[in-house]
Amino acid sequence: MATEVAPKSILKKPTNPTTASTSKADRDRQTALYHADLIQARKDTELEILSATEELLEYPLAKSPFNASNPSPDDAKTFKSLLTPFQPRDYDELIVERNCADLCGYAMCPNPRQRESGGGIYRVMGTSGKAKDFKILAKEELEKWCSEACAKRALYIRVQLSESPSWERGATEYLVRLDLLDEPKSVEALEKLDLSAEESQNSQQNKANLALERGDQTISVRSRLVDVKIEEKVIQRKAEAPSLEEDGLGGKLSTMHLALEGHVPIFDGRKQVGSGDSEDEDTDWKL
Amino acid sequence: MSTDEDRQAKQREAGSRETAKLWRAWRTVHELVQDRGYTLAEEEVKITLDDFKRAHGDSEGNISKSSMKFSALPSEAMIQRAQIPPSEREPNPQQPTVGTIWVEFIEGDNVGIKQMRNFVQFLGGHNYGTGIMVTSVNVTPSAMKIVHTQLDLKVEVFHEQDLLVNITHHELVPKHVLLSQEEKAALLVRYRLKDTQLPRIQTTDPVARYLGLRRGQVVKIIRKSETAGRYASYRFCV
């Protein structure tokens, strides 16, 4: 009893086997390469930070008319760009290195660091001013800088550095914008100053999350496990406002009040909209 | 008058204490180099305090650290130990070169990137395989990063304080013997193991640092045992 119409299969069509199946060894290799790339990216960044530290040991390059409060524009520019991958911890190491070379910890300052004479570990500061100026400081801390002004300048940079390591920053990289203390501030930086520390950290986190959601990723990692590309749909024709006169909507207008979540119920055993084709009708019961 | 004399006596004592410290570190680092298999004369290793003062001190008895440096050549046995035995996969393996070792005591109250770069450049320029830097102060973290970026050069940093006594001579430290490549292969065949299945020892372990172990090497640890007389165990360096 062969029927003319072959029954339709309800199973999914098999996907093309050549594209989907890669051997397990291949996939393992991909995964291993991906993680190796991550580690390599991290190592590269660390090396970059090390060489930046070495370069900043020689700073400032420009001589006499310039000083710490008035650094040469070139030096300031390279200083800022060299500091972009730094974390506060790396910056501390830079200060230690500069002190080893007997320089002031602030990289834009050409002076040697201050040496406190006499023994003792702590120094009492501000005994002759207001009470709020009074503080006790470790001698070690004082000897990091040539003056208190330089300490302020250096720490002003430090608080602007991002806490997250630069190989994880990726999308939020644009957030690292450094300002020197003596420079005219950009408007954004001034706004940032008003925020309390916690708030600014929150907003940074929010921006980072948003960037992640949008799919902005770090560029440094070359390959990833799954190839995800987001392409914007390009629309060529002009944008038009929808209108009732168009035939697409006009026909449905009479039954629109019956629609339940987009579905229009059928009465009297026949469709009211788009009726007439029997192709989709179930024919399985036929012998 | 008496306080002046007092102060001078104290100064002399402090000086001689410093000298004694340096002498002990000098001896330990020689023993270390000898135990690793480099050739050193017996009288070089077992130098007395007086000889040490004569060799490195000035007329006032102060030791100048700048003269405290030496190099040593690897012995035949040490070169033999590093040879890679031919295997089925590689019948003619490329044999590693065992370079000479350079030991230097570094002066100054800090060791930063600059000193480390100089040291590394010196080693590279004179074709040394291993360099040991002995300092009296801590090395800065960024300078240590330079150490880790060296690929074919092995730089080790020891603190003077850590070399005052030779830890391997302590009765609680068992004997560590570095296995040659051939012995290692035999051990793995004997126990049907991969090397990663052996118990492990860290490269930062004090004895591993003393022996200059590298990742992948295996040490045999020989302990005294009440029941068995001697008990050998093996550690894979990670």
Coordinates of C-alpha atoms in Angstrom, one line a residue:
Chain A
M1 CA 0.0 0.0 0.0
A2 CA 2.4 2.7 -1.1
T3 CA 1.1 6.2 -0.8
E4 CA 1.9 8.9 -3.2
V5 CA 2.8 11.4 -0.6
A6 CA 5.8 10.4 1.4
P7 CA 5.3 11.1 5.2
K8 CA 7.2 14.1 6.4
S9 CA 9.9 13.3 8.8
I10 CA 9.6 15.1 12.1
L11 CA 13.3 14.6 12.9
K12 CA 15.8 17.4 12.5
K13 CA 17.7 17.4 9.3
P14 CA 21.2 16.2 9.8
T15 CA 23.7 19.0 9.7
N16 CA 26.5 18.9 7.2
P17 CA 29.1 16.6 8.7
T18 CA 32.1 18.1 7.2
T19 CA 31.8 21.5 8.9
A20 CA 30.8 20.3 12.4
S21 CA 33.1 17.5 13.2
T22 CA 36.6 18.3 14.2
S23 CA 38.5 15.6 16.0
K24 CA 39.0 15.7 19.8
A25 CA 42.7 16.2 19.4
D26 CA 42.1 19.3 17.3
R27 CA 39.7 20.7 19.8
D28 CA 42.1 20.0 22.6
R29 CA 44.8 21.7 20.6
Q30 CA 42.6 24.8 20.1
T31 CA 41.9 25.0 23.8
A32 CA 45.6 24.6 24.7
L33 CA 46.6 27.3 22.2
Y34 CA 44.0 29.6 23.5
H35 CA 45.2 29.4 27.1
A36 CA 48.8 29.6 25.9
D37 CA 47.9 32.8 24.1
L38 CA 46.4 34.2 27.3
I39 CA 49.6 33.4 29.3
Q40 CA 51.8 34.9 26.5
A41 CA 49.7 38.1 26.4
R42 CA 50.2 38.4 30.2
K43 CA 54.0 37.8 29.9
D44 CA 54.2 40.4 27.1
T45 CA 52.5 43.0 29.3
E46 CA 54.8 42.2 32.2
L47 CA 57.8 42.6 30.0
E48 CA 56.4 45.9 28.7
I49 CA 56.0 47.2 32.3
L50 CA 59.6 46.1 33.1
S51 CA 61.0 48.0 30.1
A52 CA 58.8 51.0 30.9
T53 CA 60.2 51.0 34.5
E54 CA 63.7 50.9 33.1
E55 CA 63.0 53.7 30.8
L56 CA 61.5 55.9 33.5
L57 CA 64.7 55.4 35.6
E58 CA 66.4 57.9 33.2
Y59 CA 63.6 60.5 33.4
P60 CA 63.2 63.4 33.1
L61 CA 65.1 63.7 29.8
A62 CA 64.6 67.5 29.4
K63 CA 67.0 69.6 31.4
S64 CA 67.1 72.9 33.3
P65 CA 64.2 75.2 32.4
F66 CA 61.9 72.3 33.2
N67 CA 61.4 70.9 36.7
A68 CA 58.9 68.7 38.6
S69 CA 56.2 71.4 38.7
N70 CA 56.7 72.3 35.1
P71 CA 57.7 69.2 33.2
S72 CA 58.5 69.3 29.5
P73 CA 55.4 68.4 27.4
D74 CA 57.3 65.6 25.6
D75 CA 58.4 64.0 28.8
A76 CA 54.9 64.3 30.4
K77 CA 53.4 62.8 27.3
T78 CA 55.7 59.8 27.2
F79 CA 55.5 59.4 30.9
K80 CA 51.7 59.1 30.8
S81 CA 51.8 56.7 27.9
L82 CA 54.4 54.5 29.5
L83 CA 52.3 54.3 32.7
T84 CA 49.1 53.1 31.0
P85 CA 49.7 49.3 31.6
F86 CA 50.8 50.0 35.2
Q87 CA 49.0 48.9 38.3
P88 CA 49.5 50.8 41.5
R89 CA 51.8 48.0 42.6
D90 CA 54.0 48.4 39.6
Y91 CA 54.1 52.1 40.2
D92 CA 55.4 51.4 43.7
E93 CA 58.1 49.3 42.3
L94 CA 59.1 52.1 40.0
I95 CA 59.4 54.4 43.0
V96 CA 61.6 51.9 44.7
E97 CA 63.8 51.6 41.7
R98 CA 64.2 55.3 41.3
N99 CA 65.1 55.5 45.0
C100 CA 67.7 52.8 44.4
A101 CA 69.3 55.1 41.8
D102 CA 69.1 58.0 44.4
L103 CA 66.5 59.9 42.5
C104 CA 63.2 61.4 43.7
G105 CA 60.4 58.9 43.4
Y106 CA 58.4 61.1 41.1
A107 CA 59.6 60.3 37.6
M108 CA 59.2 63.9 36.3
C109 CA 61.6 65.3 39.0
P110 CA 65.3 65.6 38.3
N111 CA 66.3 66.1 41.9
P112 CA 68.0 63.5 44.1
R113 CA 66.0 62.2 46.9
Q114 CA 66.0 63.6 50.4
R115 CA 68.3 62.0 53.0
E116 CA 67.3 62.4 56.6
S117 CA 70.2 62.8 58.9
G118 CA 70.2 61.1 62.2
G119 CA 68.9 57.8 63.4
G120 CA 65.4 56.7 64.4
I121 CA 62.7 55.2 62.3
Y122 CA 60.0 57.8 62.6
R123 CA 59.9 61.6 62.2
V124 CA 57.5 64.0 63.8
M125 CA 56.1 66.5 61.3
G126 CA 54.2 69.8 61.6
T127 CA 54.8 70.6 65.2
S128 CA 54.6 74.4 64.5
G129 CA 51.4 74.6 62.5
K130 CA 47.8 73.7 62.9
A131 CA 46.8 70.5 64.7
K132 CA 45.6 68.9 61.5
D133 CA 49.1 69.2 60.0
F134 CA 50.6 67.2 62.8
K135 CA 51.7 63.7 61.8
I136 CA 54.2 61.0 62.5
L137 CA 55.9 59.5 59.4
A138 CA 58.3 56.7 58.8
K139 CA 61.7 58.0 57.9
E140 CA 61.7 55.5 55.0
E141 CA 58.6 57.2 53.6
L142 CA 60.1 60.6 53.8
E143 CA 63.3 59.6 52.0
K144 CA 61.3 58.5 48.9
W145 CA 60.9 62.0 47.7
C146 CA 62.9 65.2 47.3
S147 CA 60.1 67.3 48.8
E148 CA 56.5 67.0 50.0
A149 CA 55.3 68.6 46.8
C150 CA 56.8 65.8 44.7
A151 CA 55.3 63.2 47.0
K152 CA 51.9 64.8 46.3
R153 CA 52.5 64.8 42.6
A154 CA 53.6 61.2 42.5
L155 CA 50.7 59.9 44.6
Y156 CA 48.3 61.9 42.6
I157 CA 49.4 59.7 39.6
R158 CA 49.2 56.6 41.7
V159 CA 45.5 57.0 42.6
Q160 CA 44.6 57.3 39.0
L161 CA 46.1 54.0 38.0
S162 CA 43.7 51.1 37.4
E163 CA 43.7 48.3 40.0
S164 CA 43.0 45.6 37.4
P165 CA 45.9 44.1 35.6
S166 CA 46.2 45.5 32.1
W167 CA 45.8 42.1 30.4
E168 CA 42.4 41.9 31.9
R169 CA 41.4 45.4 31.2
G170 CA 40.6 45.2 27.5
A171 CA 37.4 47.1 26.9
T172 CA 37.8 49.4 29.8
E173 CA 41.2 50.6 28.7
Y174 CA 40.0 54.0 27.7
L175 CA 39.3 54.7 31.3
V176 CA 43.0 55.0 32.1
R177 CA 43.6 58.6 31.4
L178 CA 46.3 60.1 33.6
D179 CA 46.6 63.7 34.6
L180 CA 49.6 65.3 36.2
L181 CA 48.9 67.4 39.3
D182 CA 50.2 70.6 37.8
E183 CA 48.4 70.3 34.5
P184 CA 45.1 72.0 33.7
K185 CA 42.6 69.3 34.3
S186 CA 40.3 67.9 31.7
V187 CA 36.6 68.4 32.4
E188 CA 36.0 64.7 32.8
A189 CA 38.8 64.5 35.4
L190 CA 37.2 67.4 37.4
E191 CA 33.9 65.6 37.4
K192 CA 35.7 62.5 38.6
L193 CA 37.2 64.4 41.5
D194 CA 33.8 65.1 43.0
L195 CA 32.9 61.5 43.3
S196 CA 33.8 59.6 46.4
A197 CA 36.3 56.8 45.9
E198 CA 33.7 54.1 46.3
E199 CA 31.3 55.7 43.8
S200 CA 33.9 56.1 41.2
Q201 CA 35.0 52.5 41.6
N202 CA 31.3 51.5 41.2
S203 CA 30.9 53.5 38.0
Q204 CA 34.1 52.0 36.6
Q205 CA 32.8 48.5 37.3
N206 CA 29.5 49.5 35.7
K207 CA 31.3 50.8 32.6
A208 CA 33.3 47.6 32.4
N209 CA 30.2 45.4 32.7
L210 CA 28.5 47.4 30.0
A211 CA 31.5 47.1 27.7
L212 CA 31.5 43.3 28.3
E213 CA 27.8 43.1 27.6
R214 CA 28.2 45.0 24.3
G215 CA 30.8 42.5 23.3
D216 CA 33.9 44.7 23.4
Q217 CA 36.8 42.4 24.1
T218 CA 40.4 42.8 24.6
I219 CA 42.3 42.8 21.3
S220 CA 45.4 41.3 22.7
V221 CA 44.1 37.7 22.7
R222 CA 44.3 36.7 19.1
S223 CA 42.2 33.6 18.9
R224 CA 39.4 32.5 21.1
L225 CA 37.6 29.3 21.6
V226 CA 34.4 30.2 19.8
D227 CA 34.4 32.6 16.9
V228 CA 31.7 35.1 17.7
K229 CA 31.3 38.0 15.3
I230 CA 28.7 40.6 15.8
E231 CA 27.8 42.4 12.7
E232 CA 25.6 45.4 12.5
K233 CA 22.7 45.0 10.1
V234 CA 23.0 47.6 7.4
I235 CA 19.7 49.2 6.3
Q236 CA 19.8 50.7 2.8
R237 CA 16.4 52.2 2.3
K238 CA 15.1 55.3 4.1
A239 CA 13.4 55.0 7.4
E240 CA 9.6 55.4 7.1
A241 CA 7.0 55.7 9.7
P242 CA 4.4 52.9 9.7
S243 CA 1.0 53.8 8.4
L244 CA -2.5 52.2 8.4
E245 CA -2.9 52.5 4.7
E246 CA -0.3 49.9 3.8
D247 CA -1.8 46.6 2.7
G248 CA 0.2 44.6 5.2
L249 CA -1.7 46.1 8.1
G250 CA -4.9 47.2 6.3
G251 CA -6.1 43.6 5.7
K252 CA -5.7 42.6 9.3
L253 CA -7.4 45.7 10.7
S254 CA -10.8 44.1 10.8
T255 CA -9.7 41.1 13.0
M256 CA -7.2 43.0 15.1
H257 CA -9.5 43.3 18.0
L258 CA -9.8 39.4 18.2
A259 CA -6.0 38.9 18.4
L260 CA -4.7 37.2 21.5
E261 CA -1.0 37.8 21.8
G262 CA -0.8 38.0 18.0
H263 CA -2.9 34.9 17.4
V264 CA -6.3 35.3 15.7
P265 CA -8.7 32.5 16.6
I266 CA -10.4 30.8 13.7
F267 CA -14.2 30.4 13.7
D268 CA -16.4 28.2 11.6
G269 CA -13.6 25.9 10.7
R270 CA -11.9 28.2 8.4
K271 CA -9.2 30.7 8.5
Q272 CA -10.1 34.3 8.2
V273 CA -6.7 35.6 7.4
G274 CA -4.4 34.1 4.8
S275 CA -6.7 31.1 4.2
G276 CA -6.8 29.0 1.1
D277 CA -3.7 26.8 0.9
S278 CA -4.0 23.1 1.8
E279 CA -0.3 22.3 1.5
D280 CA 0.4 22.5 5.2
E281 CA -2.6 20.3 6.1
D282 CA -1.9 17.2 8.0
T283 CA -2.3 14.2 5.7
D284 CA -0.9 11.5 7.9
W285 CA -4.3 10.0 8.7
K286 CA -4.8 9.1 5.0
L287 CA -4.0 5.7 3.9
Chain B
M1 CA 88.6 59.1 77.6
S2 CA 87.2 55.8 78.5
T3 CA 84.1 56.3 76.4
D4 CA 86.3 57.0 73.4
E5 CA 88.2 53.8 73.9
D6 CA 84.9 52.1 74.5
R7 CA 83.6 53.3 71.2
Q8 CA 86.7 52.3 69.3
A9 CA 86.6 48.8 70.9
K10 CA 82.9 48.5 69.8
Q11 CA 83.7 49.6 66.3
R12 CA 86.6 47.1 66.1
E13 CA 84.3 44.3 67.3
A14 CA 81.5 45.2 64.9
G15 CA 84.1 45.2 62.1
S16 CA 85.5 41.9 63.0
R17 CA 81.9 40.5 63.3
E18 CA 81.2 41.7 59.8
T19 CA 84.5 40.1 58.6
A20 CA 83.6 36.8 60.2
K21 CA 80.2 36.9 58.6
L22 CA 81.7 37.5 55.2
W23 CA 84.2 34.8 55.7
R24 CA 81.5 32.3 56.6
A25 CA 79.4 33.3 53.5
W26 CA 82.5 33.0 51.4
R27 CA 83.2 29.5 52.6
T28 CA 79.6 28.3 52.3
V29 CA 79.4 29.6 48.7
H30 CA 82.6 27.8 47.9
E31 CA 81.2 24.6 49.4
L32 CA 78.0 25.1 47.4
V33 CA 80.0 25.5 44.1
Q34 CA 82.0 22.4 44.9
D35 CA 78.9 20.3 45.8
R36 CA 77.4 21.2 42.5
G37 CA 80.3 19.6 40.8
Y38 CA 82.6 22.5 39.8
T39 CA 86.3 22.1 40.3
L40 CA 87.8 24.0 43.2
A41 CA 91.0 23.4 45.0
E42 CA 90.7 22.1 48.5
E43 CA 92.6 25.0 50.0
E44 CA 90.3 27.5 48.3
V45 CA 87.3 25.9 50.0
K46 CA 88.8 25.4 53.4
I47 CA 90.2 28.9 53.7
T48 CA 91.0 30.1 57.2
L49 CA 89.8 33.4 58.6
D50 CA 93.3 34.7 58.7
D51 CA 94.0 33.8 55.1
F52 CA 90.7 35.3 54.1
K53 CA 91.6 38.6 55.9
R54 CA 94.9 38.6 54.1
A55 CA 93.4 38.0 50.7
H56 CA 90.5 40.4 50.8
G57 CA 91.2 42.9 53.6
D58 CA 93.0 46.2 53.5
S59 CA 95.5 47.4 56.0
E60 CA 92.9 48.4 58.6
G61 CA 91.2 45.0 58.4
N62 CA 88.2 46.1 56.4
I63 CA 87.0 43.6 53.8
S64 CA 86.5 45.0 50.4
K65 CA 83.6 43.1 48.8
S66 CA 84.7 44.2 45.3
S67 CA 87.5 41.7 45.4
M68 CA 85.2 38.9 46.5
K69 CA 84.4 37.1 43.2
F70 CA 85.5 34.0 41.5
S71 CA 84.7 31.6 38.7
A72 CA 84.9 27.8 38.5
L73 CA 84.9 25.3 35.7
P74 CA 82.6 22.3 35.6
S75 CA 84.2 18.9 36.4
E76 CA 84.2 15.9 34.0
A77 CA 81.6 14.2 36.2
M78 CA 79.3 17.2 36.1
I79 CA 79.4 17.4 32.3
Q80 CA 78.8 13.6 32.2
R81 CA 75.8 14.0 34.5
A82 CA 74.2 16.5 32.2
Q83 CA 74.5 14.3 29.1
I84 CA 71.2 13.2 27.6
P85 CA 71.2 9.5 26.8
P86 CA 70.1 8.6 23.3
S87 CA 66.6 7.3 23.1
E88 CA 64.5 5.6 20.5
R89 CA 62.9 8.8 19.4
E90 CA 66.1 10.7 19.3
P91 CA 69.2 8.6 18.6
N92 CA 71.5 11.6 18.6
P93 CA 70.2 14.1 21.1
Q94 CA 71.7 17.6 21.2
Q95 CA 73.9 17.7 24.3
P96 CA 73.6 20.7 26.6
T97 CA 76.7 22.8 27.3
V98 CA 77.6 23.1 30.9
G99 CA 79.0 26.6 31.3
T100 CA 81.4 27.9 33.9
I101 CA 80.0 29.5 37.1
W102 CA 80.6 33.1 38.3
V103 CA 80.1 34.1 41.9
E104 CA 80.2 37.7 43.0
F105 CA 79.5 39.6 46.2
I106 CA 77.6 42.8 45.5
E107 CA 78.4 46.0 47.4
G108 CA 76.0 48.8 48.2
D109 CA 72.9 49.3 50.3
N110 CA 70.5 48.5 47.5
V111 CA 70.3 46.2 44.5
G112 CA 68.1 47.5 41.7
I113 CA 67.5 47.1 38.0
K114 CA 70.8 48.8 37.2
Q115 CA 73.0 46.5 39.2
M116 CA 71.1 43.4 38.0
R117 CA 71.4 44.5 34.3
N118 CA 75.2 45.0 34.8
F119 CA 75.5 41.6 36.4
V120 CA 73.6 39.9 33.6
Q121 CA 75.5 41.8 30.9
F122 CA 78.8 40.8 32.5
L123 CA 77.7 37.1 32.5
G124 CA 76.6 37.3 28.9
G125 CA 79.8 39.0 27.8
H126 CA 82.1 36.5 29.4
N127 CA 80.1 33.4 28.3
Y128 CA 79.3 32.2 31.8
G129 CA 76.5 29.7 32.1
T130 CA 75.5 30.4 35.7
G131 CA 75.9 33.4 37.9
I132 CA 75.5 33.6 41.6
M133 CA 74.9 37.0 43.1
V134 CA 75.4 37.3 46.9
T135 CA 73.9 40.5 48.4
S136 CA 73.6 41.8 51.9
V137 CA 70.3 43.5 51.1
N138 CA 67.1 42.5 49.4
V139 CA 66.9 42.7 45.7
T140 CA 64.1 44.9 44.4
P141 CA 61.1 43.1 42.8
S142 CA 61.7 44.5 39.3
A143 CA 65.3 43.4 39.4
M144 CA 64.1 39.9 40.2
K145 CA 61.9 40.1 37.1
I146 CA 65.0 40.5 35.0
V147 CA 66.3 37.2 36.5
H148 CA 63.1 35.4 35.3
T149 CA 63.3 36.7 31.8
Q150 CA 66.8 35.2 31.2
L151 CA 66.4 32.2 29.0
D152 CA 69.7 30.4 28.6
L153 CA 71.5 32.2 31.4
K154 CA 70.9 31.0 35.0
V155 CA 71.1 33.8 37.6
E156 CA 70.7 33.0 41.2
V157 CA 70.5 35.4 44.1
F158 CA 71.6 34.5 47.6
H159 CA 71.4 36.6 50.7
E160 CA 74.5 36.8 52.8
Q161 CA 72.4 36.0 55.8
D162 CA 71.3 32.7 54.3
L163 CA 74.9 31.6 53.7
L164 CA 76.2 32.0 57.2
V165 CA 75.8 28.2 57.8
N166 CA 75.8 25.4 55.3
I167 CA 72.4 24.0 55.7
T168 CA 73.3 20.7 54.1
H169 CA 75.6 20.0 57.0
H170 CA 72.8 20.1 59.5
E171 CA 72.0 16.7 61.0
L172 CA 68.3 17.0 60.1
V173 CA 68.9 17.7 56.5
P174 CA 69.2 14.4 54.6
K175 CA 71.6 13.9 51.8
H176 CA 70.3 15.1 48.4
V177 CA 72.0 13.6 45.3
L178 CA 71.2 15.0 41.9
L179 CA 70.5 12.1 39.4
S180 CA 72.1 12.2 36.0
Q181 CA 69.8 12.0 32.9
E182 CA 70.8 8.4 32.5
E183 CA 70.0 7.5 36.1
K184 CA 66.7 9.3 35.8
A185 CA 65.7 7.4 32.7
A186 CA 66.6 4.1 34.5
L187 CA 64.6 5.0 37.6
L188 CA 61.5 5.8 35.5
V189 CA 61.8 2.5 33.7
R190 CA 62.4 0.6 36.9
Y191 CA 59.3 1.9 38.6
R192 CA 57.3 2.3 35.3
L193 CA 56.5 5.9 36.0
K194 CA 56.3 9.2 34.2
D195 CA 58.5 11.8 35.8
T196 CA 55.5 13.8 36.9
Q197 CA 54.3 10.9 38.9
L198 CA 57.2 11.2 41.3
P199 CA 56.9 13.1 44.5
R200 CA 57.9 16.7 44.0
I201 CA 60.3 19.3 45.3
Q202 CA 60.0 23.0 44.6
T203 CA 62.8 25.1 43.0
T204 CA 62.5 27.5 45.9
D205 CA 63.2 24.8 48.4
P206 CA 66.4 25.7 50.3
V207 CA 68.3 22.6 49.4
A208 CA 67.0 22.8 45.8
R209 CA 68.4 26.4 45.7
Y210 CA 71.6 25.1 47.2
L211 CA 72.0 22.5 44.5
G212 CA 70.7 24.9 41.8
L213 CA 68.0 22.4 40.7
R214 CA 66.1 23.2 37.5
R215 CA 62.6 22.1 36.6
G216 CA 62.6 18.5 35.4
Q217 CA 65.6 17.3 37.4
V218 CA 65.3 14.5 39.9
V219 CA 67.1 14.3 43.2
K220 CA 67.6 11.2 45.3
I221 CA 67.1 11.8 49.0
I222 CA 68.9 9.3 51.2
R223 CA 67.6 9.2 54.8
K224 CA 68.6 7.2 57.8
S225 CA 66.0 4.8 58.8
E226 CA 65.7 2.9 62.1
T227 CA 64.2 -0.2 60.4
A228 CA 65.9 -0.2 57.1
G229 CA 69.2 1.4 57.7
R230 CA 69.0 3.7 54.8
Y231 CA 65.9 4.8 52.9
A232 CA 66.0 6.4 49.5
S233 CA 63.2 8.5 48.1
Y234 CA 63.1 10.6 44.9
R235 CA 61.8 14.1 44.2
F236 CA 61.0 15.6 40.9
C237 CA 61.8 19.3 40.7
V238 CA 58.9 21.5 39.7

